[in-house]
Coordinates of C-alpha atoms and ligand atoms in Angstrom, one line a residue:
M1 CA 0.0 -0.1 0.0
C2 CA 2.0 3.0 -1.4
G3 CA 5.3 2.5 -2.7
I4 CA 8.5 4.7 -1.2
V5 CA 11.8 4.8 -3.1
G6 CA 14.8 7.0 -2.1
Y7 CA 18.2 7.6 -3.2
I8 CA 21.4 9.3 -2.0
G9 CA 24.8 8.8 -4.0
K10 CA 26.8 9.8 -6.8
R11 CA 24.4 9.0 -9.8
E12 CA 21.6 11.0 -11.1
A13 CA 18.7 10.0 -8.7
Y14 CA 15.7 10.8 -11.1
P15 CA 16.3 7.5 -13.3
I16 CA 16.9 5.1 -10.3
L17 CA 13.7 6.6 -8.6
I18 CA 11.5 6.3 -11.6
K19 CA 12.5 2.6 -12.1
G20 CA 11.9 2.1 -8.5
L21 CA 8.5 3.5 -8.8
H22 CA 7.6 1.1 -11.7
R23 CA 8.8 -1.7 -9.6
L24 CA 6.6 -0.5 -6.7
E25 CA 3.6 0.4 -8.6
Y26 CA 1.9 -2.8 -7.8
R27 CA 1.6 -1.3 -4.1
G28 CA -0.7 1.5 -5.2
Y29 CA -1.1 3.4 -8.4
D30 CA -3.5 6.2 -8.2
S31 CA -1.0 9.0 -8.4
A32 CA 2.9 9.4 -8.1
G33 CA 5.5 11.9 -7.4
V34 CA 9.1 12.6 -6.9
A35 CA 11.1 15.2 -5.0
L36 CA 14.9 16.1 -5.8
L37 CA 17.4 18.5 -4.5
D38 CA 19.6 19.8 -7.3
S39 CA 23.3 20.7 -7.1
K40 CA 22.5 24.1 -5.8
A41 CA 20.3 22.3 -3.2
N42 CA 16.9 23.6 -4.7
L43 CA 14.2 21.6 -3.8
H44 CA 11.8 20.5 -6.7
V45 CA 8.7 18.6 -6.3
Y46 CA 6.8 17.0 -9.4
K47 CA 3.5 15.0 -9.0
T48 CA 0.5 13.8 -10.7
R49 CA -2.6 11.7 -10.6
G50 CA -2.4 8.5 -12.2
K51 CA 0.3 5.9 -13.0
V52 CA 3.9 6.3 -13.0
V53 CA 4.0 6.8 -16.8
N54 CA 1.8 10.0 -16.4
L55 CA 4.6 11.4 -13.9
E56 CA 7.4 10.6 -16.4
N57 CA 5.3 12.5 -19.1
Y58 CA 4.9 15.4 -16.6
C59 CA 8.7 15.6 -15.8
K60 CA 9.7 15.6 -19.4
D61 CA 10.4 19.3 -19.8
K62 CA 11.2 19.7 -16.0
N63 CA 14.5 20.1 -14.2
V64 CA 15.2 16.3 -12.7
S65 CA 18.8 16.9 -12.0
G66 CA 20.1 15.9 -8.6
T67 CA 21.9 13.0 -6.8
I68 CA 19.5 12.8 -3.9
G69 CA 15.7 12.4 -4.0
I70 CA 12.7 10.6 -2.9
A71 CA 9.4 9.3 -4.6
H72 CA 6.1 7.8 -4.1
T73 CA 3.5 5.8 -5.7
R74 CA -0.1 6.3 -3.9
W75 CA -2.9 4.3 -2.9
A76 CA -5.3 6.8 -1.5
T77 CA -6.6 6.9 2.0
H78 CA -7.0 10.5 3.2
G79 CA -8.0 12.5 0.0
E80 CA -9.0 11.3 -3.4
P81 CA -6.6 10.6 -5.9
S82 CA -5.4 13.9 -7.4
D83 CA -2.4 16.0 -8.3
V84 CA -2.7 18.0 -5.1
N85 CA -3.1 15.0 -2.8
A86 CA -0.1 13.2 -4.5
H87 CA 3.1 12.8 -2.6
P88 CA 5.7 14.3 -1.9
H89 CA 4.0 17.0 0.1
Y90 CA 5.8 20.3 0.6
S91 CA 5.7 22.1 4.0
Q92 CA 4.4 25.8 3.9
S93 CA 7.6 27.4 2.9
E94 CA 8.4 24.9 0.6
T95 CA 11.6 24.0 2.3
L96 CA 10.6 20.4 3.2
A97 CA 9.2 17.8 0.9
L98 CA 8.0 14.3 2.4
I99 CA 6.6 11.0 1.2
H100 CA 4.4 8.7 3.5
N101 CA 3.0 5.3 3.7
G102 CA 0.5 4.7 6.3
I103 CA -2.2 6.8 8.4
I104 CA -1.6 9.6 11.0
E105 CA -4.6 9.2 13.3
N106 CA -4.2 12.2 15.1
Y107 CA -3.7 14.4 12.0
L108 CA -6.9 16.5 12.8
S109 CA -5.9 17.7 16.1
L110 CA -2.4 18.5 14.7
K111 CA -4.1 20.3 11.8
Q112 CA -6.1 22.5 14.0
M113 CA -3.2 23.5 16.1
L114 CA -1.2 24.4 13.1
E115 CA -4.1 26.2 11.5
R116 CA -4.2 28.4 14.7
K117 CA -0.5 29.1 14.2
G118 CA -1.3 30.3 10.6
Y119 CA -0.5 27.1 8.5
K120 CA -2.5 27.0 5.4
F121 CA -3.2 23.3 3.9
V122 CA -3.7 22.6 0.2
S123 CA -4.4 18.8 0.1
Q124 CA -6.9 16.8 2.2
T125 CA -4.2 14.3 3.3
D126 CA -2.8 13.5 6.9
T127 CA 0.5 13.5 5.2
E128 CA 0.7 17.4 4.6
V129 CA -0.2 17.7 8.4
L130 CA 3.0 15.7 9.2
V131 CA 5.3 17.7 6.9
Q132 CA 3.9 21.1 8.3
F133 CA 4.3 19.7 11.7
I134 CA 7.9 18.8 11.1
E135 CA 8.5 22.3 9.6
Y136 CA 6.7 23.9 12.6
I137 CA 8.9 22.1 15.1
K138 CA 12.0 23.0 13.1
T139 CA 11.2 26.6 13.1
E140 CA 10.1 26.9 16.8
N141 CA 13.1 24.7 17.9
K142 CA 15.8 26.0 15.5
C143 CA 16.9 22.4 15.1
S144 CA 18.1 19.8 12.6
L145 CA 15.8 18.0 10.3
Y146 CA 16.4 14.9 12.1
E147 CA 15.8 16.5 15.5
A148 CA 12.5 18.0 14.0
V149 CA 11.4 14.8 12.5
H150 CA 12.3 12.8 15.9
Q151 CA 10.2 15.4 17.9
A152 CA 7.3 15.2 15.5
L153 CA 7.0 11.5 15.5
S154 CA 7.0 11.3 19.2
Q155 CA 3.9 13.1 19.2
V156 CA 2.1 11.4 16.3
I157 CA -0.3 8.5 16.5
G158 CA -0.6 6.2 13.9
A159 CA 1.4 4.3 11.2
Y160 CA 4.2 5.6 8.9
A161 CA 7.1 4.9 6.7
I162 CA 8.5 8.3 5.7
G163 CA 11.2 10.0 3.7
V164 CA 11.9 13.7 4.1
L165 CA 14.1 16.0 2.2
E166 CA 15.1 19.7 3.0
K167 CA 16.1 22.6 0.9
G168 CA 19.3 23.8 1.1
N169 CA 20.6 20.5 2.3
A170 CA 21.4 18.1 -0.5
D171 CA 23.6 15.9 1.8
T172 CA 20.9 14.6 4.1
L173 CA 17.9 12.2 3.7
V174 CA 15.9 11.4 6.7
A175 CA 13.5 8.5 7.0
A176 CA 11.5 6.5 9.6
R177 CA 9.1 3.7 10.2
K178 CA 6.4 2.4 12.5
G179 CA 4.0 0.0 11.2
S180 CA 4.8 0.5 7.8
P181 CA 7.8 -1.3 6.2
L182 CA 10.9 0.5 5.2
I183 CA 14.4 -0.9 4.1
V184 CA 17.6 1.1 3.7
G185 CA 19.8 -0.5 0.9
I186 CA 23.6 0.0 1.1
G187 CA 25.1 0.5 -2.2
E188 CA 28.7 1.2 -3.3
A189 CA 31.0 3.9 -2.0
G190 CA 28.5 6.0 0.0
E191 CA 25.5 5.2 -1.9
Y192 CA 22.1 4.5 -0.1
F193 CA 18.7 3.5 -1.2
L194 CA 15.3 3.5 0.5
G195 CA 12.4 1.2 -0.2
S196 CA 9.2 0.2 1.1
D197 CA 10.2 -3.2 0.0
A198 CA 13.2 -4.6 -1.7
S199 CA 11.9 -4.4 -5.3
P200 CA 13.4 -1.0 -6.3
I201 CA 16.8 -1.7 -4.4
V202 CA 17.7 -5.2 -5.5
E203 CA 19.1 -4.1 -8.8
Y204 CA 21.7 -2.1 -7.2
T205 CA 22.5 -3.8 -3.9
K206 CA 21.6 -7.0 -1.7
D207 CA 22.8 -5.5 1.4
V208 CA 20.1 -4.0 3.3
I209 CA 18.9 -2.9 6.8
Y210 CA 15.4 -3.7 7.8
L211 CA 14.2 -0.6 10.0
N212 CA 12.2 -1.5 13.1
D213 CA 9.1 0.1 14.4
E214 CA 10.0 3.7 15.8
D215 CA 13.5 3.7 14.0
I216 CA 14.5 7.0 12.6
V217 CA 17.5 7.2 10.1
E218 CA 19.7 9.8 8.9
I219 CA 21.7 9.0 5.9
R220 CA 24.4 11.8 5.3
R221 CA 26.2 12.2 2.2
G222 CA 30.1 12.3 2.5
V223 CA 30.0 10.9 6.0
G224 CA 29.5 7.5 4.5
E225 CA 27.6 6.5 7.7
I226 CA 24.1 6.2 8.5
M227 CA 22.8 6.9 12.0
I228 CA 19.7 5.2 13.3
K229 CA 17.8 6.1 16.6
N230 CA 14.7 5.1 18.0
L231 CA 11.9 7.3 19.3
S232 CA 13.4 6.7 22.9
N233 CA 16.8 8.2 21.6
V234 CA 18.7 5.1 21.8
V235 CA 21.4 4.8 19.1
L236 CA 21.1 1.5 17.2
K237 CA 23.6 -0.5 15.7
P238 CA 22.6 -1.1 12.0
Q239 CA 22.1 -4.7 11.3
V240 CA 23.0 -5.4 7.7
Q241 CA 21.1 -8.4 6.1
K242 CA 21.4 -9.8 2.5
I243 CA 18.1 -9.9 0.6
R244 CA 17.5 -13.2 -1.1
M245 CA 15.7 -11.9 -4.4
D246 CA 16.9 -12.1 -8.0
L247 CA 15.9 -9.4 -10.4
S248 CA 14.5 -11.9 -12.8
E249 CA 12.0 -12.7 -10.1
I250 CA 10.3 -9.4 -10.0
E251 CA 10.3 -9.0 -14.1
K252 CA 7.5 -10.3 -16.4
G253 CA 9.9 -12.7 -18.3
G254 CA 7.9 -12.7 -21.3
F255 CA 4.5 -13.0 -20.0
A256 CA 1.6 -10.2 -20.8
H257 CA 1.2 -9.9 -17.1
F258 CA 2.7 -10.8 -13.7
M259 CA -0.4 -12.7 -12.6
L260 CA -0.1 -14.9 -15.7
K261 CA 3.4 -15.4 -14.9
E262 CA 2.9 -16.3 -11.5
I263 CA 0.0 -18.4 -12.4
F264 CA 2.3 -20.5 -14.7
E265 CA 5.0 -20.3 -12.0
Q266 CA 3.1 -22.4 -9.4
P267 CA 4.9 -25.7 -10.1
K268 CA 8.0 -24.0 -9.6
S269 CA 7.1 -22.0 -6.5
L270 CA 5.4 -25.1 -4.8
M271 CA 8.8 -27.1 -5.6
M272 CA 10.7 -24.1 -3.9
C273 CA 8.2 -24.2 -1.0
M274 CA 8.4 -28.1 -0.4
N275 CA 12.1 -28.1 -1.2
G276 CA 13.9 -30.0 1.8
R277 CA 10.7 -30.1 3.4
V278 CA 8.7 -32.8 1.6
Q279 CA 11.2 -35.6 1.6
S280 CA 9.8 -38.1 -0.9
E281 CA 12.3 -40.7 -0.6
L282 CA 12.1 -40.6 3.1
Q283 CA 8.4 -40.1 2.8
E284 CA 8.8 -37.5 5.6
I285 CA 8.0 -34.0 6.3
M286 CA 10.8 -31.7 7.9
L287 CA 9.6 -28.3 9.2
S288 CA 12.0 -27.2 11.7
G289 CA 9.5 -24.6 13.1
I290 CA 7.0 -27.4 13.9
R291 CA 9.5 -29.8 15.1
D292 CA 10.9 -27.2 17.5
N293 CA 7.7 -26.2 19.1
I294 CA 5.8 -29.5 18.8
E295 CA 4.8 -29.2 22.5
K296 CA 3.2 -26.0 21.9
F297 CA 0.9 -27.9 19.5
R298 CA 0.6 -31.0 21.6
N299 CA -0.7 -28.8 24.4
A300 CA -3.0 -26.4 22.3
R301 CA -6.5 -26.0 23.6
R302 CA -7.2 -25.0 20.2
I303 CA -5.6 -23.3 17.0
L304 CA -6.5 -19.9 15.8
I305 CA -5.8 -19.0 12.3
S306 CA -6.0 -15.2 11.6
A307 CA -5.5 -13.8 8.1
C308 CA -7.1 -11.5 5.5
G309 CA -8.2 -11.8 1.8
T310 CA -6.8 -14.8 -0.1
S311 CA -4.6 -15.7 2.9
W312 CA -7.9 -16.0 4.9
H313 CA -9.2 -18.5 2.2
A314 CA -6.0 -20.7 2.6
A315 CA -6.8 -20.5 6.3
L316 CA -10.2 -22.0 5.9
I317 CA -8.4 -24.9 3.9
G318 CA -6.2 -25.1 7.0
K319 CA -9.2 -25.7 9.2
Y320 CA -10.3 -28.6 7.3
L321 CA -6.9 -30.1 7.1
I322 CA -5.9 -29.8 10.7
E323 CA -9.5 -30.8 12.2
Y324 CA -9.6 -33.7 10.0
Y325 CA -6.2 -35.1 10.6
C326 CA -4.9 -33.5 13.8
K327 CA -8.0 -33.6 15.8
I328 CA -7.3 -30.0 17.1
P329 CA -10.2 -27.6 17.1
V330 CA -9.6 -24.8 14.7
E331 CA -11.2 -21.3 14.6
V332 CA -10.4 -19.1 11.5
E333 CA -10.6 -15.5 12.3
V334 CA -10.7 -12.5 9.6
A335 CA -8.1 -10.5 11.2
S336 CA -10.0 -7.2 11.2
E337 CA -13.0 -8.6 12.8
F338 CA -10.9 -10.6 15.5
R339 CA -8.8 -7.8 16.6
Y340 CA -12.0 -5.7 17.6
R341 CA -14.4 -8.1 19.0
N342 CA -12.8 -8.7 22.2
P343 CA -12.3 -12.3 21.3
V344 CA -11.7 -15.0 24.2
I345 CA -7.9 -16.0 23.9
F346 CA -6.3 -18.6 26.2
E347 CA -2.6 -18.8 27.0
D348 CA -2.5 -22.2 25.7
D349 CA -4.2 -21.4 22.3
V350 CA -1.8 -21.4 19.5
M351 CA -2.3 -18.6 16.6
I352 CA -1.3 -19.4 13.1
A353 CA -1.1 -15.7 11.3
I354 CA -1.0 -16.2 7.6
S355 CA 0.2 -13.2 5.2
Q356 CA 1.8 -13.1 1.8
S357 CA 3.3 -9.8 2.3
G358 CA 3.9 -10.0 6.1
E359 CA 2.7 -6.3 6.3
T360 CA -1.1 -6.5 6.6
A361 CA -2.0 -4.1 9.3
D362 CA -5.1 -6.0 10.7
T363 CA -3.1 -9.3 10.6
L364 CA -0.3 -7.7 12.7
A365 CA -2.7 -6.3 15.1
A366 CA -4.3 -9.6 15.5
I367 CA -0.8 -11.1 16.4
E368 CA -0.2 -8.3 19.0
L369 CA -3.5 -9.0 20.5
A370 CA -2.8 -12.6 20.8
K371 CA 0.6 -12.1 22.0
E372 CA -0.6 -9.8 25.0
K373 CA -2.6 -12.9 26.2
G374 CA 0.7 -15.1 26.0
T375 CA -0.5 -17.1 23.0
F376 CA 2.4 -18.8 21.0
I377 CA 2.1 -17.4 17.4
Y378 CA 3.4 -19.2 14.2
G379 CA 3.7 -17.3 11.1
I380 CA 3.2 -18.4 7.6
C381 CA 4.4 -15.7 5.2
N382 CA 6.3 -15.1 1.9
V383 CA 8.3 -12.0 2.4
V384 CA 11.5 -12.8 4.3
G385 CA 12.3 -10.3 7.2
S386 CA 8.6 -8.8 7.0
S387 CA 6.7 -7.6 10.0
V388 CA 4.8 -10.7 10.5
A389 CA 7.9 -12.9 10.1
R390 CA 9.5 -10.8 12.8
A391 CA 6.5 -10.4 15.2
T392 CA 5.8 -14.3 15.3
H393 CA 7.4 -16.7 17.8
S394 CA 8.4 -19.1 15.0
G395 CA 7.0 -20.0 11.4
T396 CA 7.5 -21.2 8.0
Y397 CA 8.1 -19.2 4.9
T398 CA 6.2 -20.0 1.9
H399 CA 9.3 -19.4 -0.4
A400 CA 6.8 -18.6 -3.4
G401 CA 9.2 -15.8 -4.6
P402 CA 8.0 -12.2 -5.0
E403 CA 4.4 -11.9 -6.0
I404 CA 3.7 -8.6 -8.0
G405 CA 0.2 -9.3 -9.5
V406 CA -2.2 -7.6 -7.1
A407 CA -4.5 -10.6 -7.3
S408 CA -2.9 -13.2 -5.3
T409 CA -2.1 -16.8 -7.0
K410 CA 1.1 -18.5 -6.2
A411 CA 0.9 -17.1 -2.6
F412 CA -2.3 -18.9 -2.0
T413 CA -1.1 -22.4 -3.4
T414 CA 2.2 -22.3 -1.4
Q415 CA 0.4 -21.3 1.8
V416 CA -2.1 -24.2 1.3
A417 CA 0.9 -26.3 0.8
V418 CA 2.5 -25.2 4.1
L419 CA -0.7 -25.6 5.8
T420 CA -0.7 -29.3 4.4
M421 CA 3.0 -30.0 5.5
I422 CA 2.2 -28.6 8.9
T423 CA -0.9 -30.9 9.1
L424 CA 0.8 -33.9 8.1
L425 CA 3.9 -33.4 10.4
L426 CA 1.5 -32.5 13.3
G427 CA -0.8 -35.4 12.7
K428 CA 2.4 -37.8 12.6
E429 CA 3.8 -36.5 15.8
L430 CA 0.4 -36.2 17.8
G431 CA -0.4 -39.9 16.4
T432 CA -3.6 -38.6 15.1
I433 CA -2.9 -39.8 11.5
D434 CA -2.0 -43.4 10.6
R435 CA 1.5 -44.2 8.9
T436 CA 0.2 -45.5 5.8
T437 CA -1.8 -42.4 5.1
Y438 CA 0.8 -39.9 6.2
K439 CA 3.4 -41.7 3.7
S440 CA 0.9 -41.8 0.7
L441 CA -0.1 -38.1 1.4
V442 CA 3.7 -37.1 1.5
R443 CA 4.1 -38.7 -1.9
E444 CA 1.2 -37.3 -3.3
L445 CA 1.9 -34.0 -2.1
D446 CA 5.2 -34.1 -3.9
S447 CA 3.6 -34.8 -7.1
I448 CA 1.3 -31.9 -7.1
P449 CA 3.6 -29.6 -9.2
E450 CA 3.6 -32.0 -12.1
K451 CA -0.1 -32.1 -11.9
I452 CA -0.3 -28.3 -11.9
E453 CA 2.0 -28.4 -15.1
K454 CA -0.9 -30.5 -16.7
I455 CA -3.5 -27.9 -15.8
V456 CA -1.9 -24.8 -17.0
A457 CA -1.0 -26.8 -20.1
K458 CA -4.7 -26.0 -20.8
A459 CA -4.5 -22.4 -20.7
D460 CA -5.5 -21.9 -24.3
E461 CA -8.6 -23.9 -23.8
I462 CA -9.6 -22.1 -20.7
E463 CA -8.8 -18.7 -22.8
E464 CA -11.2 -19.9 -25.3
M465 CA -14.1 -20.8 -22.9
S466 CA -13.5 -17.5 -21.1
K467 CA -14.4 -15.4 -24.1
V468 CA -18.0 -16.6 -23.9
F469 CA -18.6 -15.3 -20.5
T470 CA -17.6 -11.5 -20.9
Y471 CA -20.9 -10.7 -21.2
A472 CA -21.8 -11.8 -17.6
R473 CA -22.7 -9.4 -14.8
N474 CA -22.8 -12.0 -12.1
F475 CA -21.1 -15.1 -11.3
M476 CA -21.6 -17.8 -8.9
Y477 CA -19.0 -20.2 -7.5
L478 CA -20.0 -23.2 -5.6
G479 CA -18.0 -26.1 -3.8
R480 CA -17.9 -28.3 -0.8
G481 CA -15.6 -29.4 1.9
Y482 CA -12.0 -28.6 1.1
N483 CA -13.4 -27.0 -2.2
Y484 CA -15.6 -24.5 -0.5
P485 CA -12.8 -22.2 0.1
V486 CA -11.7 -22.7 -3.4
A487 CA -15.2 -21.3 -4.5
L488 CA -14.6 -18.4 -2.2
E489 CA -11.1 -17.8 -3.9
G490 CA -12.2 -18.3 -7.4
A491 CA -15.1 -15.7 -6.8
L492 CA -12.6 -13.4 -5.2
K493 CA -10.1 -13.6 -8.4
L494 CA -13.1 -12.6 -10.6
K495 CA -14.3 -9.7 -9.0
E496 CA -10.8 -8.3 -8.1
I497 CA -9.7 -8.3 -11.8
S498 CA -12.5 -8.3 -13.9
Y499 CA -15.0 -6.1 -11.7
I500 CA -17.9 -8.9 -12.4
H501 CA -19.8 -9.3 -9.3
A502 CA -19.2 -13.1 -7.9
E503 CA -20.2 -14.9 -4.9
G504 CA -18.7 -18.0 -3.5
Y505 CA -21.0 -20.4 -1.7
P506 CA -20.9 -23.9 0.0
A507 CA -22.8 -25.8 -2.7
A508 CA -25.7 -27.2 -0.6
E509 CA -26.4 -23.7 1.1
M510 CA -27.3 -22.3 -2.2
K511 CA -30.6 -23.7 -1.8
H512 CA -31.0 -21.1 1.0
G513 CA -30.9 -18.1 -1.3
P514 CA -28.4 -17.8 -4.1
I515 CA -30.5 -20.1 -6.2
A516 CA -33.0 -17.1 -6.7
L517 CA -30.4 -15.4 -8.8
V518 CA -30.2 -18.4 -11.3
D519 CA -31.3 -18.1 -14.8
E520 CA -30.1 -18.5 -18.3
E521 CA -27.7 -15.5 -17.9
M522 CA -26.0 -16.9 -14.8
P523 CA -22.7 -18.6 -15.0
I524 CA -22.0 -20.9 -12.2
V525 CA -18.7 -22.5 -11.6
V526 CA -18.9 -25.8 -9.5
V527 CA -15.8 -27.1 -8.0
A528 CA -16.7 -30.8 -8.2
P529 CA -13.8 -33.3 -8.3
K530 CA -14.7 -36.8 -7.5
F531 CA -14.6 -37.4 -3.7
K532 CA -16.8 -38.4 -1.1
M533 CA -19.5 -35.5 -1.6
Y534 CA -19.5 -35.9 -5.3
D535 CA -22.9 -37.4 -5.6
K536 CA -24.5 -34.6 -3.7
I537 CA -22.7 -32.0 -6.0
V538 CA -24.2 -33.8 -8.7
S539 CA -27.7 -33.3 -7.5
N540 CA -26.7 -29.5 -6.8
V541 CA -25.7 -29.4 -10.5
E542 CA -28.9 -30.9 -11.6
E543 CA -30.7 -28.3 -9.6
L544 CA -28.9 -25.7 -11.2
K545 CA -29.3 -26.9 -14.8
A546 CA -33.2 -27.3 -14.2
R547 CA -33.1 -23.5 -13.8
K548 CA -31.1 -23.1 -17.0
G549 CA -28.1 -21.9 -15.2
K550 CA -24.9 -22.0 -17.2
I551 CA -22.6 -24.6 -15.6
I552 CA -18.6 -24.4 -15.7
A553 CA -17.6 -27.6 -13.8
I554 CA -14.1 -28.3 -12.4
V555 CA -14.2 -32.2 -12.5
S556 CA -11.6 -35.1 -11.9
E557 CA -10.1 -36.6 -15.2
G558 CA -12.5 -39.0 -16.6
D559 CA -15.5 -37.7 -14.9
K560 CA -18.9 -38.9 -16.7
N561 CA -21.8 -37.6 -14.9
I562 CA -21.2 -33.8 -14.4
S563 CA -19.5 -33.7 -17.8
N564 CA -22.7 -34.8 -19.4
I565 CA -24.9 -32.1 -17.6
A566 CA -22.5 -29.2 -17.4
D567 CA -22.1 -26.9 -20.4
Y568 CA -18.2 -26.5 -19.9
V569 CA -15.8 -28.8 -18.4
I570 CA -12.2 -28.4 -17.0
E571 CA -10.7 -31.6 -16.0
I572 CA -7.9 -31.8 -13.3
P573 CA -5.5 -34.6 -12.6
N574 CA -6.7 -37.1 -9.8
T575 CA -5.3 -36.5 -6.4
E576 CA -6.2 -37.1 -2.8
E577 CA -9.1 -34.9 -1.7
C578 CA -7.3 -32.8 1.1
L579 CA -4.9 -31.9 -1.7
S580 CA -7.3 -31.1 -4.4
P581 CA -7.6 -27.3 -3.6
L582 CA -4.0 -27.0 -5.1
L583 CA -5.3 -28.3 -8.4
T584 CA -8.9 -26.9 -8.4
V585 CA -8.0 -23.4 -8.0
I586 CA -5.6 -23.3 -11.1
P587 CA -8.3 -23.3 -13.5
L588 CA -10.3 -20.8 -11.5
Q589 CA -7.3 -18.4 -11.6
L590 CA -6.8 -18.8 -15.2
L591 CA -10.6 -18.3 -16.0
S592 CA -10.6 -14.9 -14.0
Y593 CA -7.4 -13.9 -15.7
Y594 CA -8.8 -14.6 -19.2
I595 CA -12.2 -13.1 -18.6
A596 CA -10.5 -10.0 -17.1
T597 CA -8.0 -9.4 -20.1
A598 CA -10.9 -10.3 -22.6
K599 CA -12.7 -7.0 -21.0
G600 CA -9.7 -5.2 -21.4
R601 CA -9.0 -5.0 -17.5
N602 CA -5.5 -4.1 -16.1
V603 CA -5.2 -7.3 -14.2
D604 CA -1.9 -6.3 -12.5
Q605 CA -3.5 -3.2 -11.2
P606 CA -6.9 -3.6 -10.8
R607 CA -8.8 -0.4 -9.8
N608 CA -9.0 0.5 -6.0
L609 CA -6.8 -2.3 -4.8
A610 CA -3.5 -2.7 -3.5
K611 CA -1.0 -5.5 -3.0
S612 CA -0.4 -5.0 0.6
V613 CA -3.1 -3.4 2.7
T614 CA -0.8 -1.7 5.5
V615 CA -3.6 0.5 6.8
E616 CA -6.5 -0.8 8.8
Ligands
LIG1 C1 -4.7 -7.4 -0.3 C2 -4.3 -8.3 -1.5 C3 -4.8 -9.5 -1.5 C4 -4.1 -10.3 -0.1 C5 -4.6 -9.6 1.2 C6 -4.0 -10.1 2.3 O1 -6.1 -7.4 -0.2 O2 -4.7 -7.5 -2.7 O3 -4.1 -10.3 -2.5 O4 -4.7 -11.6 0.1 O5 -4.3 -8.1 0.9 O6 -2.7 -9.9 2.1 P1 -1.5 -10.9 2.9 O7 -0.1 -10.1 2.3 O8 -1.6 -10.3 4.3 O9 -1.7 -12.2 2.6

C-alpha cells in the first residue's frame, strides 16, 4: 500500500527513482510523485494523478537533475487521488518535502493546532499535516531536520514509513518507520537507497537494513555512515542483512502480466516451497518450526488461524486439514474482525497468522492481541524479514518468490502447501494420522507440481471458454468441503480483476438464497472433483441446470456424470481430496485472468486495490 523509494549517492537520482516507482507500482497506483534536490540544493517536487508513466510524461520538460531524491506511488487513504493529494508534500515554506505510507491518526488535532498558528493546507491528506508539523517544530526549536522529525514523530499517533528532504541540504535524507515497512539499501561507496520493499533496491545492492518500528534514520552524504536512533533516543547499531531476491523474479519474463507469470510459476514456486521439507524418498515432512515447537501444538487447547483476503481462504482450508488429520479444534478469524471483537484467547491457544506480504495491518494487530494473552504465534508468510515474520515466535516461509500481481495466486497455493505440511507433520507427531496415510499423502503432495503443469497446459482451452462469459454481470462459485474455500477464492479472483460481481458459496447452502439468482444468464462455476461429496454435488448441479444456469464444472479426469450435464468442463488430474484445492484453484485463476483480459482490464493493477494493505 503506497510505494516509497529514495536515493542518495553519486548517480543521478531521477532515473533510479522512476525505475523504482515502476517496480513498486503494484503497491498503489492512483498517483505518483518525486522530490529532488539539485546541485544548488534547490528543492523540486513533481507529482501527478495516475500511473508512474504520467509522472514521467509530466517531468519531460522539468529540471530533474540531482543526486538525492525521494519518490512515491500512492494508494489513497485521506483525500481522493488527485495531483494535489499526491506525494511528496511540501511544507508551507516549501523547504521540506515528505513522502508517507500509512495513516496519521491524530492528524486532525495536529492540523487544527497548526491552523491556529497560521499554517495553510492545500491537500486533504494526513501527510501534509505531518510535513507542516515537522516544519513547525524545526522553526520553533531551530533544530536539525533529524531532530525535528524525531520530535514530530514522538507526538504522532498512527502508522508511517516516511522519507524527508530539506531545501538547502542536499547531503541529508531522513527516513523513519512505524507499522509500515521500510528498508535501507547500502550500495557502493557511500550510496544509499530507501524502499518500502526490496524491489526498487535489489538491482543495485543486496545489502539492506530492515528498519524496526520507531527507528529514525539519518543518511548523510560524504560521511558514508548512517545513524539510526529510535523514538526513545537510543542509538542503534545497523544490522546489515542480505536480501534473497533476484531481479528476474520481479520482471515479467515474457508474460503479458505478472499475474499470468505467477499462475504459470506455481509448479516451480511449490517446488521451492517444498524443497527439503517434503522428503519423498524418506516419505517424511521436515519443518523445523513445527518440530522445535511440537509441545506447544501438543498442548494447544485450540488453534486460531488469522488472516485477510486470499490468505484467509488458505486459512479456511487449513481448518479442514488440521481438524480432520490432527483432531485439534481450529477457529479461522478474519483479522480485522478478530482484533476488535474482544475475542476469548487462552494462553494455551496457538495462533497461526498467514500473510503473503507479512505487512497486513490487521493481521499484525491480531498477532499483537494474541501475544498480549501469552499465546504462541506461528507465522506463515512469503516475504522474508517482513513484520509478520518478525512479530511471530516461529514460522514457515512459503518461499513462493516475490508476488507482484495484485491478485494473489502462487502465494495461495504455497500457503495451502505449508498448511498441508504442518498438518501432516503434526498429525504424525501427535499420532492422529496413521503411518500409511501419512506416507501416501507425503508422496502425493510431492507430485502436485507435476499435476499443476498439466492444468496450466490447458490455458488456451480456458482462454477460449472465457470469451463466452465476458457478457456476465454476475457469477456464482460453488464448492463443498475442502473446495468450498476454493469457491470463495475463485469468486474473489474474478471480482478483483474483472469487476464482475461474483459470490462463492458452499454448494448445498445455495438452496438457501443464491439459487433465486439463477437464470439462463447466470454462469455458475462448480468445483466438483470426485470425492465423498460428489453425488451430492451432482444433485446440486442438476438443480441448477433445471433452472437453466450455465455450468462450468471443474471435475476429476475421466468424470462422466457432471461432464454430461455441465455446459463447460475443465478436468484436473486425480489426487487425494485434501490436496485437491492445490489443483482446483488453478483453472479458476486462469478463468478470471482470461475473462478480465478479454474485458480489457489491467489485471496487474486493478482499480482501488493494493497488493499489501498496511492500513486498517
Ligand atoms: C490484499 C491483497 C490480497 C491479499 C490480502 C492479504 O487485499 O490484494 O491479494 O490476499 O491483501 O494480504 P497478505 O499479504 O496479508 O496475504
